[in-house]
Amino acid sequence: MAAGIRERRFSPSELVEAHLERIARFNPKLNAFVAVDAEGARLQAKDAEAAVRRGQAVGPLHGVPVTIKGSIDVAGMLCETGSRLRAGTRPAADATLVARLRSAGAIVLGNTNVPEMLMAYETDNLLYGRTNSPWDLARTPGGSSGGESAAIAACLSAGGVGSDGGGSIRIPAHFTGICGLKPTPGRIPSTGHFPGSAGPFALLGVVGPLARTVADVEIMLEVMAGPDVRDPTTAPVPLRRPVEGETRRLRIGWFEDDGRTPVTSETRNAVRAAAHALAEQGLEVEPFRPEGLERARQLWWVLFGHAVSMLLRPMVAGREADVSPILKEFLAIVAAEPPLTLELLMNTLLERDALRAKFFAQMEKFPILLCPVCAVPAFRHGEREWPVEGRRVGYLEAMSYTQWFNLLANPAAVVPVGRSPEGLPIGVQIVGRPWEEGAVLAVAAKIEAACGSYRRPSL
């Protein structure tokens, strides 16, 4: 799209109108958007056209329509994080990443739906209702970046921004057949995200790009990346894209399951196909399951489940009638367990660092890991367990394949590879060492090239 605008094959206004027309046609089925700023997008498009006519230097996303998850500040636009407790919240300024997208020429179409306070793998809330998958309206596009994934997969947006504290970029990408990247914490500033980047959110949560191709994800990453002193995890580490020879020397360790949670046969086949594709392209690929995954999941739950619940409970107190069933479900799961103590929290933080050191020592041999994104493809609204390989697999258990890497702070990308018997997309997860997003995306691009790229769902 950006190339077409630079070459004057079409204008930013034509591109925006095409997206607005598609939104008007399909969003009533999907309910992906919280708000569409049609007039604002048209004005941005006219400004973009004027810049092209004047021959001004333009940014890499000049005239490209994008969307922003409804938990990230866009000046003047509602940012309610799907909650009546934040109803009417309108930030005065753009989040840092939004400002950077605009500086690169992107046009913000609107923002997208999320589960309340982002605490679910299914997108539904009392303010805006349920978001549906473009592959099957009876299924979810995932959460918490479900509105983003649905909009991008259905071509209502060229690309967008999600956030991920336990799989919330990667699982929606897997469910809807697009690409997504969970970067290293601090690679893209989380400034302007709610909940804020502090405490457990800073340790686990990131913001990152979703798009239909790896190349598009990479462009968005390059635009948004860079330090911001207001983000407590920020670091001045430059992005580095490996050259072809370096990528071919990467050793890939792959595993079909974690030995605890079974995955569907189609998920196994997708991981095998990706591993085979890399081997066919000359990369050294070996079966390898790293140690420490189960303990990483347990420590992640202490921080994501218990510590986050402690932050949310004061907001909910006295306003329980305004809380969605999905958030009540999350709080009830945590409340049924022993309370978080100071000793448990301190021990969790200490053990997390020790576990990370051991895990990254294993990655000296295999700097890239290849594994499932989730035990199952997109599920039907409201489902909370599934039969997999003769077992009943529960909700949080099925999603555990992403949770490890939030605790460990690895960058991880998702690309679509396979299909379920129902025709639903199945992605694979490519995991790297901290700050090595370039290597992750280089390997992801090789899988994408060999295994087939984005397919548009038939709505």
PDB file of N, CA and C in Angstrom, residues 161-195:
ATOM      1  N   VAL A 161      -1.859  -2.550  16.231  1.00  0.00           N
ATOM      2  CA  VAL A 161      -1.056  -2.720  17.434  1.00  0.00           C
ATOM      3  C   VAL A 161      -1.879  -3.424  18.502  1.00  0.00           C
ATOM      4  N   GLY A 162      -1.301  -4.475  19.075  1.00  0.00           N
ATOM      5  CA  GLY A 162      -1.906  -5.157  20.203  1.00  0.00           C
ATOM      6  C   GLY A 162      -1.000  -5.091  21.409  1.00  0.00           C
ATOM      7  N   SER A 163      -1.391  -5.790  22.456  1.00  0.00           N
ATOM      8  CA  SER A 163      -0.529  -5.935  23.626  1.00  0.00           C
ATOM      9  C   SER A 163      -0.617  -7.369  24.101  1.00  0.00           C
ATOM     10  N   ASP A 164       0.393  -7.791  24.886  1.00  0.00           N
ATOM     11  CA  ASP A 164       0.545  -9.218  25.163  1.00  0.00           C
ATOM     12  C   ASP A 164       1.186  -9.407  26.531  1.00  0.00           C
ATOM     13  N   GLY A 165       0.382  -9.906  27.501  1.00  0.00           N
ATOM     14  CA  GLY A 165       0.909 -10.240  28.812  1.00  0.00           C
ATOM     15  C   GLY A 165       0.881 -11.735  29.087  1.00  0.00           C
ATOM     16  N   GLY A 166       0.240 -12.493  28.170  1.00  0.00           N
ATOM     17  CA  GLY A 166       0.159 -13.937  28.339  1.00  0.00           C
ATOM     18  C   GLY A 166      -0.257 -14.629  27.058  1.00  0.00           C
ATOM     19  N   GLY A 167       0.011 -13.962  25.918  1.00  0.00           N
ATOM     20  CA  GLY A 167      -0.362 -14.520  24.620  1.00  0.00           C
ATOM     21  C   GLY A 167      -1.319 -13.661  23.833  1.00  0.00           C
ATOM     22  N   SER A 168      -1.589 -12.436  24.285  1.00  0.00           N
ATOM     23  CA  SER A 168      -2.691 -11.633  23.742  1.00  0.00           C
ATOM     24  C   SER A 168      -2.441 -11.026  22.374  1.00  0.00           C
ATOM     25  N   ILE A 169      -1.223 -11.118  21.848  1.00  0.00           N
ATOM     26  CA  ILE A 169      -0.965 -10.844  20.430  1.00  0.00           C
ATOM     27  C   ILE A 169      -0.914 -12.162  19.658  1.00  0.00           C
ATOM     28  N   ARG A 170      -0.203 -13.121  20.227  1.00  0.00           N
ATOM     29  CA  ARG A 170       0.102 -14.351  19.489  1.00  0.00           C
ATOM     30  C   ARG A 170      -1.106 -15.259  19.314  1.00  0.00           C
ATOM     31  N   ILE A 171      -1.937 -15.415  20.336  1.00  0.00           N
ATOM     32  CA  ILE A 171      -3.107 -16.291  20.203  1.00  0.00           C
ATOM     33  C   ILE A 171      -4.124 -15.704  19.221  1.00  0.00           C
ATOM     34  N   PRO A 172      -4.458 -14.399  19.278  1.00  0.00           N
ATOM     35  CA  PRO A 172      -5.339 -13.861  18.225  1.00  0.00           C
ATOM     36  C   PRO A 172      -4.760 -14.007  16.819  1.00  0.00           C
ATOM     37  N   ALA A 173      -3.446 -13.842  16.646  1.00  0.00           N
ATOM     38  CA  ALA A 173      -2.855 -14.048  15.322  1.00  0.00           C
ATOM     39  C   ALA A 173      -3.044 -15.494  14.874  1.00  0.00           C
ATOM     40  N   HIS A 174      -2.793 -16.428  15.770  1.00  0.00           N
ATOM     41  CA  HIS A 174      -2.986 -17.862  15.495  1.00  0.00           C
ATOM     42  C   HIS A 174      -4.444 -18.167  15.157  1.00  0.00           C
ATOM     43  N   PHE A 175      -5.383 -17.618  15.911  1.00  0.00           N
ATOM     44  CA  PHE A 175      -6.802 -17.900  15.703  1.00  0.00           C
ATOM     45  C   PHE A 175      -7.317 -17.359  14.374  1.00  0.00           C
ATOM     46  N   THR A 176      -6.744 -16.260  13.888  1.00  0.00           N
ATOM     47  CA  THR A 176      -7.308 -15.604  12.703  1.00  0.00           C
ATOM     48  C   THR A 176      -6.436 -15.704  11.462  1.00  0.00           C
ATOM     49  N   GLY A 177      -5.288 -16.377  11.544  1.00  0.00           N
ATOM     50  CA  GLY A 177      -4.484 -16.613  10.350  1.00  0.00           C
ATOM     51  C   GLY A 177      -3.656 -15.445   9.885  1.00  0.00           C
ATOM     52  N   ILE A 178      -3.178 -14.619  10.833  1.00  0.00           N
ATOM     53  CA  ILE A 178      -2.305 -13.500  10.480  1.00  0.00           C
ATOM     54  C   ILE A 178      -0.987 -13.642  11.231  1.00  0.00           C
ATOM     55  N   CYS A 179      -0.128 -12.636  11.114  1.00  0.00           N
ATOM     56  CA  CYS A 179       1.175 -12.631  11.776  1.00  0.00           C
ATOM     57  C   CYS A 179       1.162 -11.643  12.936  1.00  0.00           C
ATOM     58  N   GLY A 180       1.938 -11.951  13.946  1.00  0.00           N
ATOM     59  CA  GLY A 180       2.044 -11.052  15.088  1.00  0.00           C
ATOM     60  C   GLY A 180       3.388 -11.227  15.754  1.00  0.00           C
ATOM     61  N   LEU A 181       3.802 -10.199  16.476  1.00  0.00           N
ATOM     62  CA  LEU A 181       5.082 -10.240  17.183  1.00  0.00           C
ATOM     63  C   LEU A 181       4.915  -9.733  18.601  1.00  0.00           C
ATOM     64  N   LYS A 182       5.297 -10.559  19.565  1.00  0.00           N
ATOM     65  CA  LYS A 182       5.503 -10.114  20.938  1.00  0.00           C
ATOM     66  C   LYS A 182       6.977  -9.760  21.069  1.00  0.00           C
ATOM     67  N   PRO A 183       7.324  -8.480  21.121  1.00  0.00           N
ATOM     68  CA  PRO A 183       8.741  -8.129  21.216  1.00  0.00           C
ATOM     69  C   PRO A 183       9.282  -8.275  22.632  1.00  0.00           C
ATOM     70  N   THR A 184      10.569  -8.069  22.778  1.00  0.00           N
ATOM     71  CA  THR A 184      11.190  -8.003  24.092  1.00  0.00           C
ATOM     72  C   THR A 184      10.603  -6.823  24.859  1.00  0.00           C
ATOM     73  N   PRO A 185      10.304  -6.965  26.157  1.00  0.00           N
ATOM     74  CA  PRO A 185       9.840  -5.802  26.925  1.00  0.00           C
ATOM     75  C   PRO A 185      10.810  -4.629  26.777  1.00  0.00           C
ATOM     76  N   GLY A 186      10.267  -3.458  26.459  1.00  0.00           N
ATOM     77  CA  GLY A 186      11.080  -2.267  26.268  1.00  0.00           C
ATOM     78  C   GLY A 186      11.461  -1.989  24.838  1.00  0.00           C
ATOM     79  N   ARG A 187      11.282  -2.967  23.943  1.00  0.00           N
ATOM     80  CA  ARG A 187      11.625  -2.733  22.535  1.00  0.00           C
ATOM     81  C   ARG A 187      10.708  -1.670  21.925  1.00  0.00           C
ATOM     82  N   ILE A 188       9.407  -1.792  22.181  1.00  0.00           N
ATOM     83  CA  ILE A 188       8.425  -0.770  21.791  1.00  0.00           C
ATOM     84  C   ILE A 188       7.859  -0.201  23.081  1.00  0.00           C
ATOM     85  N   PRO A 189       7.862   1.104  23.260  1.00  0.00           N
ATOM     86  CA  PRO A 189       7.382   1.663  24.528  1.00  0.00           C
ATOM     87  C   PRO A 189       5.922   1.334  24.792  1.00  0.00           C
ATOM     88  N   SER A 190       5.648   0.904  26.017  1.00  0.00           N
ATOM     89  CA  SER A 190       4.266   0.662  26.448  1.00  0.00           C
ATOM     90  C   SER A 190       3.623   1.908  27.034  1.00  0.00           C
ATOM     91  N   THR A 191       4.310   3.031  26.961  1.00  0.00           N
ATOM     92  CA  THR A 191       3.765   4.288  27.451  1.00  0.00           C
ATOM     93  C   THR A 191       2.422   4.577  26.789  1.00  0.00           C
ATOM     94  N   GLY A 192       1.402   4.882  27.594  1.00  0.00           N
ATOM     95  CA  GLY A 192       0.084   5.153  27.045  1.00  0.00           C
ATOM     96  C   GLY A 192      -0.796   3.933  26.943  1.00  0.00           C
ATOM     97  N   HIS A 193      -0.378   2.830  27.551  1.00  0.00           N
ATOM     98  CA  HIS A 193      -1.213   1.625  27.599  1.00  0.00           C
ATOM     99  C   HIS A 193      -1.862   1.528  28.967  1.00  0.00           C
ATOM    100  N   PHE A 194      -3.108   1.024  29.007  1.00  0.00           N
ATOM    101  CA  PHE A 194      -3.757   0.747  30.288  1.00  0.00           C
ATOM    102  C   PHE A 194      -4.146  -0.727  30.315  1.00  0.00           C
ATOM    103  N   PRO A 195      -3.806  -1.460  31.379  1.00  0.00           N
ATOM    104  CA  PRO A 195      -3.063  -1.059  32.566  1.00  0.00           C
ATOM    105  C   PRO A 195      -1.647  -0.596  32.230  1.00  0.00           C
TER     106      PRO A 195
END
